[in-house]
Coordinates of C-alpha atoms in Angstrom, one line a residue:
Chain A
M1090 CA 32.8 14.1 31.4
T1091 CA 34.9 10.9 31.2
T1092 CA 35.9 9.1 28.1
S1093 CA 34.0 6.0 29.0
T1094 CA 30.6 7.8 29.0
A1095 CA 31.5 9.5 25.8
L1096 CA 32.2 6.2 24.2
S1097 CA 29.1 4.6 25.4
R1098 CA 27.1 7.5 24.1
R1099 CA 28.5 7.4 20.6
P1100 CA 26.4 4.6 19.1
S1101 CA 23.1 6.4 19.8
Y1102 CA 24.3 9.4 17.8
R1103 CA 25.3 7.2 14.8
F1104 CA 23.2 7.6 11.7
S1105 CA 21.9 4.6 9.9
W1106 CA 23.0 4.4 6.2
V1107 CA 19.4 5.2 5.0
G1108 CA 19.6 8.4 7.0
M1109 CA 22.9 9.2 5.5
I1110 CA 21.6 8.8 2.0
G1111 CA 18.7 11.1 2.9
L1112 CA 21.1 13.7 4.4
S1113 CA 23.4 13.6 1.4
I1114 CA 20.6 14.2 -1.1
I1115 CA 19.4 17.1 1.0
L1116 CA 22.9 18.6 1.1
F1117 CA 23.2 18.0 -2.6
W1118 CA 20.0 20.1 -3.3
A1119 CA 21.1 22.7 -0.8
L1120 CA 24.4 23.1 -2.6
V1121 CA 22.7 23.2 -6.0
A1122 CA 20.3 25.9 -4.8
L1123 CA 23.2 28.0 -3.4
L1124 CA 25.5 27.7 -6.4
A1125 CA 22.7 27.7 -9.1
P1126 CA 23.8 30.7 -11.2
H1127 CA 27.4 29.4 -11.4
I1128 CA 26.6 25.8 -12.4
V1129 CA 23.9 26.2 -15.0
P1130 CA 25.2 25.0 -18.4
Y1131 CA 23.1 27.5 -20.4
P1132 CA 21.4 30.8 -19.4
V1133 CA 18.0 30.0 -18.0
G1134 CA 15.8 32.0 -20.3
E1135 CA 17.7 31.3 -23.5
I1136 CA 16.2 29.1 -26.3
I1137 CA 18.9 26.5 -27.1
D1138 CA 17.1 23.9 -29.1
E1139 CA 14.9 24.3 -32.2
D1140 CA 13.0 21.3 -31.2
Y1141 CA 10.6 21.6 -28.2
F1142 CA 10.1 18.8 -25.7
G1143 CA 13.4 17.4 -27.0
P1144 CA 14.7 14.1 -25.6
M1145 CA 17.8 13.7 -23.3
S1146 CA 21.0 14.1 -25.3
G1147 CA 24.7 14.8 -24.9
K1148 CA 24.1 18.5 -25.5
L1149 CA 21.0 18.9 -23.4
L1150 CA 21.3 16.4 -20.6
L1151 CA 17.7 16.5 -19.5
G1152 CA 16.2 17.5 -22.9
S1153 CA 14.4 20.7 -23.7
D1154 CA 11.2 22.3 -22.5
Y1155 CA 8.1 23.6 -24.4
L1156 CA 10.1 26.5 -25.9
G1157 CA 13.3 24.6 -26.5
R1158 CA 15.1 25.8 -23.4
D1159 CA 17.6 23.6 -21.5
M1160 CA 15.7 21.7 -18.8
L1161 CA 18.8 21.0 -16.7
S1162 CA 19.5 24.7 -16.3
R1163 CA 15.8 25.4 -15.4
I1164 CA 15.8 22.6 -12.8
I1165 CA 19.0 23.9 -11.2
M1166 CA 17.5 27.4 -11.0
G1167 CA 14.1 26.0 -9.9
A1168 CA 15.9 24.4 -6.9
R1169 CA 16.5 28.0 -5.6
Y1170 CA 12.8 28.8 -5.6
T1171 CA 11.5 25.5 -4.3
V1172 CA 14.1 25.2 -1.5
G1173 CA 14.4 28.9 -0.8
I1174 CA 10.7 29.7 -0.5
S1175 CA 9.9 26.5 1.5
L1176 CA 12.8 27.1 3.9
A1177 CA 11.9 30.7 4.6
A1178 CA 8.2 29.7 5.1
V1179 CA 9.0 26.8 7.4
C1180 CA 11.3 28.9 9.5
L1181 CA 8.6 31.5 10.0
A1182 CA 5.8 28.9 10.6
C1183 CA 7.8 26.9 13.1
F1184 CA 9.2 29.9 15.0
S1185 CA 5.9 31.6 15.4
G1186 CA 4.0 28.4 16.0
A1187 CA 6.5 27.2 18.6
A1188 CA 6.7 30.6 20.4
L1189 CA 2.9 30.9 20.6
G1190 CA 2.5 27.2 21.6
M1191 CA 5.0 27.5 24.4
A1192 CA 3.5 30.8 25.6
A1193 CA 0.0 29.3 25.6
A1194 CA 1.2 26.4 27.7
V1195 CA 2.9 28.6 30.2
I1196 CA 0.3 31.4 30.4
G1197 CA -2.7 29.0 30.3
G1198 CA -6.2 30.3 31.1
W1199 CA -8.2 32.4 28.7
F1200 CA -5.2 33.1 26.5
D1201 CA -4.6 29.4 25.9
T1202 CA -8.3 28.6 25.4
V1203 CA -9.0 31.3 22.9
L1204 CA -5.8 30.9 20.9
S1205 CA -6.2 27.1 20.8
R1206 CA -9.8 27.3 19.7
L1207 CA -9.0 29.8 16.9
L1208 CA -5.9 28.0 15.6
D1209 CA -7.5 24.6 15.7
A1210 CA -10.4 26.0 13.6
L1211 CA -7.9 27.4 11.1
N1212 CA -6.1 24.1 11.1
S1213 CA -9.3 22.4 10.0
I1214 CA -9.2 24.2 6.6
P1215 CA -7.5 21.9 4.1
S1216 CA -4.2 23.4 3.2
K1217 CA -4.7 23.5 -0.5
L1218 CA -8.0 25.3 0.0
S1219 CA -6.5 28.1 2.1
G1220 CA -3.8 28.4 -0.5
L1221 CA -6.4 28.9 -3.3
V1222 CA -8.4 31.4 -1.2
I1223 CA -5.3 33.5 -0.3
A1224 CA -3.9 33.3 -3.8
A1225 CA -7.2 34.6 -5.1
A1226 CA -7.3 37.5 -2.6
V1227 CA -3.7 38.8 -2.7
G1228 CA -2.1 37.1 -5.8
S1229 CA 1.1 35.2 -5.6
S1230 CA 4.3 37.2 -5.6
L1231 CA 7.3 35.5 -4.0
G1232 CA 6.9 37.4 -0.7
V1233 CA 3.2 36.7 -0.5
L1234 CA 3.9 33.0 -1.1
V1235 CA 6.3 32.8 1.8
V1236 CA 3.9 34.5 4.2
M1237 CA 1.0 32.5 2.9
L1238 CA 2.7 29.1 3.4
A1239 CA 3.9 30.2 6.8
V1240 CA 0.4 31.3 7.9
I1241 CA -1.1 28.0 6.7
Y1242 CA 1.3 25.9 8.6
T1243 CA 1.6 27.9 11.8
P1244 CA -1.5 26.3 13.5
G1245 CA 0.0 22.8 13.1
A1246 CA 3.3 23.9 14.5
Y1247 CA 1.5 25.7 17.4
R1248 CA -0.5 22.6 18.3
F1249 CA 2.6 20.3 18.3
A1250 CA 4.7 22.7 20.4
R1251 CA 1.9 23.3 22.8
S1252 CA 1.2 19.6 23.4
L1253 CA 5.0 19.1 24.2
A1254 CA 5.2 22.2 26.3
V1255 CA 2.2 21.3 28.4
N1256 CA 4.0 18.2 29.6
V1257 CA 7.2 20.1 30.5
N1258 CA 5.2 22.8 32.2
T1259 CA 4.1 20.5 35.0
M1260 CA 7.7 19.8 36.0
D1261 CA 9.1 20.9 39.4
Y1262 CA 11.8 23.1 37.9
I1263 CA 9.2 25.2 36.1
T1264 CA 7.4 25.7 39.4
V1265 CA 10.7 26.7 41.0
A1266 CA 11.4 29.2 38.2
R1267 CA 7.9 30.7 38.6
T1268 CA 8.4 31.0 42.4
R1269 CA 11.7 32.7 41.7
G1270 CA 9.7 35.3 39.9
E1271 CA 11.0 34.7 36.4
G1272 CA 9.1 36.2 33.4
I1273 CA 7.2 34.3 30.8
S1274 CA 9.9 34.8 28.1
Y1275 CA 12.6 33.4 30.4
I1276 CA 10.5 30.3 31.2
V1277 CA 9.6 29.7 27.6
F1278 CA 13.0 30.1 26.1
S1279 CA 15.4 29.0 28.9
E1280 CA 13.3 26.3 30.7
I1281 CA 10.9 24.8 28.2
L1282 CA 12.6 25.2 24.8
P1283 CA 15.8 23.3 25.6
N1284 CA 13.7 20.3 26.7
I1285 CA 11.6 20.1 23.6
I1286 CA 14.0 21.2 20.9
G1287 CA 14.6 17.7 19.5
P1288 CA 11.0 16.8 18.6
L1289 CA 10.5 20.4 17.4
L1290 CA 13.4 20.0 14.9
A1291 CA 11.8 16.7 13.7
D1292 CA 8.5 18.5 13.3
F1293 CA 10.4 21.3 11.4
G1294 CA 11.5 18.7 8.8
I1295 CA 8.0 17.2 8.4
R1296 CA 6.5 20.6 8.0
F1297 CA 9.2 21.4 5.4
V1298 CA 8.0 18.5 3.4
F1299 CA 4.3 19.6 3.7
I1300 CA 5.3 23.1 2.5
V1301 CA 7.3 21.8 -0.5
L1302 CA 4.3 19.7 -1.5
L1303 CA 1.8 22.5 -1.1
L1304 CA 4.1 25.0 -2.9
S1305 CA 4.6 22.6 -5.8
G1306 CA 0.9 21.8 -5.9
L1307 CA -0.1 25.5 -6.1
S1308 CA 2.6 26.2 -8.7
F1309 CA 1.4 23.2 -10.7
L1310 CA -2.1 24.8 -10.7
G1311 CA -0.5 27.9 -12.1
L1312 CA -1.2 29.8 -8.9
G1313 CA 2.2 29.6 -7.1
V1314 CA 5.5 31.0 -8.5
Q1315 CA 4.8 33.1 -11.5
P1316 CA 6.9 33.5 -14.7
P1317 CA 9.6 34.5 -15.4
Y1318 CA 10.5 32.6 -12.2
A1319 CA 9.8 28.9 -12.0
D1320 CA 10.0 26.4 -9.2
W1321 CA 9.8 22.7 -9.8
G1322 CA 6.0 22.7 -9.6
A1323 CA 5.8 25.5 -12.1
L1324 CA 8.1 23.6 -14.5
V1325 CA 5.6 20.7 -14.5
H1326 CA 2.8 23.2 -15.1
E1327 CA 4.4 24.9 -18.1
N1328 CA 5.5 21.6 -19.7
I1329 CA 2.3 19.6 -19.1
G1330 CA 1.7 19.7 -22.8
G1331 CA 4.6 17.3 -23.3
L1332 CA 2.9 14.6 -21.2
P1333 CA 1.3 12.7 -24.2
F1334 CA 4.8 12.4 -25.7
G1335 CA 6.4 11.3 -22.5
A1336 CA 8.8 14.2 -22.6
P1337 CA 11.5 14.3 -19.9
A1338 CA 10.5 18.0 -19.2
V1339 CA 7.4 16.8 -17.4
I1340 CA 8.9 13.9 -15.5
V1341 CA 12.2 15.3 -14.3
P1342 CA 10.9 18.2 -12.1
S1343 CA 8.5 15.8 -10.4
L1344 CA 11.4 13.4 -9.7
A1345 CA 13.4 16.4 -8.3
I1346 CA 10.5 17.1 -5.8
A1347 CA 10.2 13.5 -4.9
S1348 CA 13.9 13.1 -4.3
L1349 CA 13.9 16.1 -1.9
T1350 CA 10.7 15.2 0.1
I1351 CA 11.5 11.5 0.3
S1352 CA 15.1 12.3 1.6
V1353 CA 13.8 14.6 4.3
N1354 CA 11.3 11.8 5.4
L1355 CA 14.1 9.2 5.4
L1356 CA 16.4 11.5 7.4
I1357 CA 13.7 12.2 10.0
D1358 CA 12.7 8.5 10.3
N1359 CA 16.3 7.5 10.9
L1360 CA 17.4 10.3 13.2
P1361 CA 19.2 9.0 16.3
K1362 CA 16.7 8.5 19.1
K1363 CA 18.7 10.9 21.2
I1364 CA 17.8 13.8 19.0
R1365 CA 14.2 12.8 18.3
D1366 CA 13.1 12.1 21.8
R1367 CA 15.3 14.3 23.9
S1368 CA 12.4 15.4 26.0
A1369 CA 11.9 11.8 27.1
Chain B
M712 CA -25.3 6.5 30.7
R713 CA -27.2 7.2 27.5
T714 CA -27.6 10.9 28.4
Y715 CA -23.9 11.0 29.0
V716 CA -23.2 9.8 25.4
L717 CA -25.8 12.1 24.0
G718 CA -24.2 15.0 25.9
L719 CA -20.8 14.0 24.4
I720 CA -22.2 14.0 20.9
A721 CA -24.0 17.3 21.4
N722 CA -20.8 18.8 22.7
R723 CA -18.9 17.5 19.6
L724 CA -21.6 18.9 17.3
G725 CA -21.5 22.3 19.0
S726 CA -17.7 22.5 18.7
S727 CA -18.0 21.7 15.0
A728 CA -20.5 24.4 14.5
L729 CA -18.2 26.9 16.3
T730 CA -15.3 25.8 14.1
L731 CA -17.4 26.2 11.0
L732 CA -18.3 29.7 12.1
I733 CA -14.7 30.6 12.7
V734 CA -13.7 29.1 9.3
S735 CA -16.4 30.9 7.4
F736 CA -15.3 34.1 9.1
A737 CA -11.7 33.4 8.0
V738 CA -12.7 32.7 4.4
F739 CA -14.9 35.8 4.3
F740 CA -12.2 38.1 5.6
A741 CA -9.4 36.6 3.5
T742 CA -11.4 37.2 0.4
A743 CA -13.3 40.4 1.2
M744 CA -11.0 42.4 3.5
L745 CA -7.8 42.3 1.5
P746 CA -6.5 45.1 -0.7
G747 CA -8.1 46.0 -4.0
D748 CA -11.5 47.7 -4.2
T749 CA -14.0 45.2 -5.6
A750 CA -16.1 47.9 -7.4
T751 CA -13.0 49.3 -9.1
I752 CA -11.8 45.9 -10.2
L753 CA -15.3 45.0 -11.6
L754 CA -15.7 48.2 -13.6
G755 CA -12.1 48.4 -14.8
Q756 CA -9.7 51.4 -14.8
A757 CA -11.9 53.6 -17.0
A758 CA -14.9 53.7 -14.7
T759 CA -16.2 57.1 -13.5
P760 CA -16.1 57.8 -9.8
E761 CA -20.0 58.0 -9.8
A762 CA -20.3 54.6 -11.4
V763 CA -17.9 53.1 -8.8
A764 CA -19.8 54.8 -5.9
G765 CA -23.1 53.5 -7.4
L766 CA -21.9 49.9 -7.6
R767 CA -20.4 50.1 -4.1
A768 CA -23.8 51.2 -2.7
A769 CA -25.6 48.5 -4.7
M770 CA -23.2 45.8 -3.4
H771 CA -23.3 47.1 0.2
L772 CA -19.5 47.6 0.1
D773 CA -19.8 50.7 2.2
E774 CA -21.3 49.0 5.2
P775 CA -19.1 47.8 8.1
A776 CA -17.4 44.5 7.7
F777 CA -19.3 42.7 10.4
L778 CA -22.6 43.7 8.8
R779 CA -21.5 42.4 5.5
F780 CA -20.3 39.2 7.0
A781 CA -23.6 38.7 8.8
R782 CA -25.5 39.5 5.5
W783 CA -23.3 37.0 3.6
L784 CA -23.7 34.3 6.3
V785 CA -27.5 34.7 6.4
G786 CA -27.5 34.5 2.6
L787 CA -25.5 31.2 2.7
L788 CA -27.9 29.7 5.2
H789 CA -30.8 30.5 2.9
G790 CA -29.0 28.9 0.0
D791 CA -28.1 32.2 -1.6
L792 CA -24.5 31.9 -2.7
G793 CA -24.3 35.3 -4.4
T794 CA -23.7 36.2 -8.0
S795 CA -20.5 35.5 -10.0
Y796 CA -18.5 38.6 -10.7
V797 CA -17.3 37.3 -14.0
N798 CA -20.4 36.2 -15.9
N799 CA -23.2 37.6 -13.6
V800 CA -24.8 34.2 -13.1
P801 CA -26.0 33.0 -9.6
V802 CA -23.2 31.0 -8.1
A803 CA -25.7 28.3 -7.2
D804 CA -26.4 27.7 -10.9
L805 CA -22.7 27.4 -11.7
I806 CA -22.1 24.9 -8.8
G807 CA -25.2 22.7 -9.2
T808 CA -24.3 20.0 -11.7
R809 CA -20.6 20.2 -11.0
F810 CA -21.2 19.5 -7.4
V811 CA -22.9 16.2 -8.4
N812 CA -19.9 15.4 -10.6
T813 CA -17.4 15.9 -7.8
M814 CA -19.5 13.9 -5.3
R815 CA -19.6 11.1 -7.9
L816 CA -15.9 11.1 -8.3
A817 CA -15.4 11.1 -4.5
G818 CA -18.0 8.4 -4.1
I819 CA -16.4 6.0 -6.6
T820 CA -13.0 6.6 -5.1
T821 CA -14.3 5.9 -1.6
F822 CA -15.9 2.7 -2.9
F823 CA -12.6 1.3 -4.0
A824 CA -10.2 3.0 -1.5
V825 CA -11.8 2.0 1.8
P826 CA -12.0 -1.9 1.3
L827 CA -8.5 -1.9 -0.3
S828 CA -6.9 0.1 2.5
L829 CA -8.6 -1.8 5.3
A830 CA -7.5 -5.1 3.8
L831 CA -3.9 -3.9 3.3
G832 CA -3.7 -2.0 6.6
I833 CA -5.1 -4.8 8.8
T834 CA -3.0 -7.5 7.1
A835 CA 0.2 -5.4 7.3
A836 CA -0.5 -4.9 11.1
M837 CA -1.0 -8.6 11.5
F838 CA 2.2 -9.6 9.9
R839 CA 4.2 -6.7 11.3
G840 CA 7.9 -6.8 10.5
S841 CA 7.5 -9.2 7.6
V842 CA 8.7 -8.5 4.1
Y843 CA 5.0 -7.9 3.1
D844 CA 4.6 -5.3 5.8
R845 CA 7.8 -3.5 4.9
V846 CA 6.9 -3.4 1.2
V847 CA 3.5 -1.9 2.1
T848 CA 5.1 0.7 4.5
V849 CA 7.8 1.8 2.0
L850 CA 5.2 2.2 -0.8
T851 CA 2.8 4.2 1.4
I852 CA 5.6 6.5 2.6
G853 CA 6.7 7.0 -1.0
I854 CA 3.2 7.9 -2.1
I855 CA 2.7 10.3 0.8
S856 CA 5.9 12.1 0.2
V857 CA 5.3 12.9 -3.5
P858 CA 2.9 15.6 -4.8
E859 CA -0.5 14.4 -6.1
F860 CA 0.3 15.7 -9.6
M861 CA 3.2 13.3 -9.8
I862 CA 1.0 10.3 -9.2
A863 CA -1.5 11.6 -11.8
T864 CA 1.2 12.2 -14.5
S865 CA 2.8 8.9 -13.7
A866 CA -0.6 7.2 -14.2
V867 CA -1.0 9.0 -17.5
L868 CA 2.5 8.0 -18.6
L869 CA 1.9 4.4 -17.7
F870 CA -1.6 3.7 -18.8
S871 CA -2.0 6.0 -21.8
V872 CA 1.4 6.7 -23.2
Y873 CA 3.2 3.4 -22.8
L874 CA 0.4 0.9 -22.5
K875 CA -2.2 2.9 -24.5
W876 CA -5.1 1.4 -22.5
L877 CA -6.8 4.7 -21.6
P878 CA -7.3 8.2 -23.0
A879 CA -5.0 10.8 -21.5
L880 CA -7.8 13.3 -20.7
S881 CA -11.3 12.6 -19.6
F882 CA -14.4 14.5 -20.6
A883 CA -17.5 13.3 -18.7
S884 CA -19.9 14.9 -21.3
D885 CA -19.3 12.5 -24.2
A886 CA -19.8 9.2 -22.4
T887 CA -22.5 7.1 -23.9
S888 CA -21.7 3.4 -23.1
F889 CA -20.7 1.8 -19.9
A890 CA -17.2 1.0 -21.3
Q891 CA -16.7 4.7 -22.1
V892 CA -17.7 5.8 -18.6
L893 CA -15.3 3.2 -17.2
K894 CA -12.5 4.6 -19.3
I895 CA -13.2 8.2 -18.4
Y896 CA -13.3 7.6 -14.7
A897 CA -10.5 5.1 -14.6
M898 CA -7.6 7.5 -14.5
P899 CA -8.9 10.1 -12.0
V900 CA -10.2 7.3 -9.7
I901 CA -6.9 5.4 -9.8
T902 CA -5.0 8.6 -8.9
L903 CA -7.3 9.6 -6.1
T904 CA -7.3 6.0 -4.8
F905 CA -3.6 6.0 -4.5
V906 CA -3.5 9.4 -2.7
V907 CA -6.2 8.5 -0.2
S908 CA -5.3 4.8 0.3
A909 CA -1.7 5.6 1.3
Q910 CA -2.9 7.6 4.2
M911 CA -5.6 5.2 5.1
I912 CA -3.4 2.2 5.1
R913 CA -0.8 3.8 7.4
M914 CA -3.4 5.0 9.9
T915 CA -5.3 1.7 9.9
R916 CA -2.1 -0.2 10.4
A917 CA -1.1 2.0 13.3
A918 CA -4.6 1.7 14.9
V919 CA -4.7 -2.1 14.6
I920 CA -1.1 -2.4 16.0
D921 CA -2.2 -0.3 19.0
T922 CA -4.9 -2.7 19.9
I923 CA -2.8 -5.8 19.1
N924 CA -0.3 -4.7 21.7
T925 CA -3.0 -4.7 24.5
P926 CA -3.0 -7.4 27.2
Y927 CA -6.4 -8.9 26.2
V928 CA -5.2 -9.7 22.7
E929 CA -2.1 -11.3 24.3
A930 CA -4.4 -13.3 26.5
A931 CA -6.4 -14.5 23.5
I932 CA -3.2 -15.7 21.8
L933 CA -2.0 -17.4 25.0
K934 CA -5.3 -19.3 25.3
G935 CA -4.6 -20.7 21.9
A936 CA -6.6 -18.5 19.5
S937 CA -5.2 -18.3 16.0
R938 CA -3.7 -15.1 14.8
W939 CA -6.7 -14.4 12.6
R940 CA -9.2 -15.1 15.4
A941 CA -7.2 -12.9 17.8
V942 CA -7.1 -10.0 15.4
L943 CA -10.5 -10.3 13.8
L944 CA -12.6 -11.1 16.9
H945 CA -10.6 -9.7 19.8
A946 CA -8.6 -6.7 18.4
L947 CA -10.8 -5.3 15.6
P948 CA -14.0 -4.6 17.5
N949 CA -11.9 -2.3 19.8
A950 CA -10.2 -0.7 16.9
V951 CA -13.4 0.5 15.2
G952 CA -13.2 4.0 16.6
P953 CA -9.6 4.7 15.6
I954 CA -10.2 3.0 12.2
A955 CA -13.3 5.2 11.6
N956 CA -11.1 8.2 12.5
A957 CA -8.4 7.0 10.1
I958 CA -10.9 6.6 7.2
A959 CA -12.5 10.0 7.8
L960 CA -9.1 11.8 8.1
S961 CA -7.8 10.1 5.0
L962 CA -10.9 10.8 3.0
S963 CA -10.3 14.5 3.8
Y964 CA -7.2 14.2 1.7
L965 CA -9.7 13.8 -1.1
V966 CA -10.2 17.6 -0.9
G967 CA -6.5 18.3 -1.8
G968 CA -6.4 15.4 -4.3
V969 CA -9.6 16.4 -6.1
I970 CA -8.3 19.9 -6.7
I971 CA -5.2 18.5 -8.6
V972 CA -7.0 15.6 -10.2
E973 CA -9.9 17.6 -11.6
T974 CA -7.5 20.2 -13.1
I975 CA -5.1 17.7 -14.7
F976 CA -7.8 15.5 -16.2
N977 CA -10.1 18.4 -17.1
Y978 CA -12.9 16.9 -15.0
P979 CA -16.0 19.2 -14.7
G980 CA -16.3 19.4 -10.9
I981 CA -16.4 22.2 -8.3
A982 CA -12.6 22.0 -7.7
K983 CA -11.9 22.8 -11.3
L984 CA -14.5 25.5 -11.1
M985 CA -12.8 27.0 -8.0
V986 CA -9.3 26.9 -9.6
D987 CA -10.7 28.7 -12.7
G988 CA -12.4 31.1 -10.3
V989 CA -9.0 31.9 -8.6
S990 CA -7.5 32.7 -12.0
T991 CA -10.3 35.2 -12.7
R992 CA -10.5 36.4 -9.1
D993 CA -14.2 35.6 -9.0
L994 CA -14.5 36.0 -5.2
P995 CA -18.2 35.0 -4.5
L996 CA -17.5 31.7 -6.4
I997 CA -14.3 31.1 -4.5
Q998 CA -16.0 31.8 -1.1
S999 CA -18.9 29.4 -1.9
C1000 CA -16.6 26.6 -3.1
A1001 CA -14.3 27.0 -0.1
I1002 CA -17.3 26.8 2.3
I1003 CA -18.6 23.7 0.5
F1004 CA -15.2 22.0 0.8
C1005 CA -14.8 23.0 4.5
V1006 CA -18.4 21.8 5.3
G1007 CA -17.6 18.4 3.6
Y1008 CA -14.3 18.1 5.5
L1009 CA -15.8 19.0 8.9
T1010 CA -18.7 16.7 8.4
L1011 CA -16.3 13.8 7.8
I1012 CA -14.2 14.6 10.9
T1013 CA -17.3 15.1 13.1
F1014 CA -18.9 11.9 11.9
A1015 CA -15.7 10.0 12.7
D1016 CA -15.5 11.4 16.2
I1017 CA -19.2 10.5 16.8
V1018 CA -18.5 6.9 15.6
A1019 CA -15.5 6.8 17.9
I1020 CA -17.7 7.9 20.8
L1021 CA -20.4 5.4 20.0
A1022 CA -17.9 2.6 19.5
N1023 CA -16.0 3.1 22.8
P1024 CA -17.5 0.6 25.3
R1025 CA -16.1 2.6 28.2
V1026 CA -18.5 5.5 27.6
R1027 CA -21.4 3.5 26.2

């Protein structure tokens, strides 16, 4: 590759400043989640303030919660659960969804019809409803939450990957690979996947937002992350009593969720076209 | 041609019925097949094995899963929703009035959300790229990316904590005058309208932009039609199908929204009933509520698809 083509390519990989803001907020929360135990100002469970729902002050930067614990520390630790659970779930959902979707497109026939029919039906259950039903049946330990969120969002990932893979599947090089006698796993991972990886990554980000919102919603209902752990949704749930006083303990966790989800959306909307539409 | 359209509609209805069957199967198996023996849970740890065996027989728990699923489904079709585990009342009695309450909340929201979203969505599409369009787009993306409970808590903070216009919580039971009813419904309806409208505005805008980009609208503008005439008379009639789809899909966000809104405002509807049922693991109640919500959701989607079929001049 010559330098001139490298130069002419560079602008299309450049991020807009809105995308950069999104990316830096995401990196900020990722760092907070990683370093959480080392940067909390006070131990998470410890009651610091005699006053509950205390205001923001020099000692407690984000005020205190319904028991007089430091809100800043609880939000920093909450980042671990919100980001960690959602990330694990979205990886599972997108991997299984994409693998099944590509396999369905390549294999076709009965396998494709039955699988599509089944997953489309599951996709038509509103996500919060499936969350409630599964939480009722198996409870909501951290492991169950990850699997539950992954199962709920696999059908969507499947549908997206399949629709992309069906287009690639008609290309000549796939026919060549088939004629050569390549197996299904080779065609899926070496011929189809590299051609649709860009849009799949964008879908990964959008699905991550959905999962963060569903997890927060379930925790807000008291059916997600259970005490003594608390993600951001659970923090709103336990401090909802402070709402009539306008306590920061109710508002700040919501703002944390919003900052994360809006940043991911901003980043994806401003991804360089090269990454988003590589299949084109 | 008419038989062709009828065939399409029949096909669509059939596939909805099949979807509903798969969904009810999934709901039944998620709640009935998973670990934990129902009879033991109901009778508690101290139950004698004979008592557990007796209850299992009485509840048909020993029968094969498929038979129980069939029995449950036939019961549903006859309007028998089963008996609540927690207080031994028929689930139908628990749901009755609350179902009406939820439908009323959904109805009032639809009444406000649909005209508002259509107006904003269509005008945003007409003035695409203008400051007005950008403001609408940014606001809708903002609302879509935050959890529903954040919109609800923000509404409470704004209207009842700072402005003190409305009560923080609503109780539909002690409403006597029209003004009181208005105050009680204001906050839940405002929240739900925000949640639903954001989706509807985005999808309406996209649908209208798709039709504005077509050659016949360009031709209308070239022959001298005003922007309003081109959009309202030439583009809109062709966008009816996609817009109906947008409305139905966004209204389905009511399901998720209503679960949060009824809980936070303590509104006596079926979503609140279901959330309480999950806390007490009242499985028959959860199954019935889940099926009701799924039926509602599928009805909306199917209805939108049928409108789209009927509105499409190419198949008519």
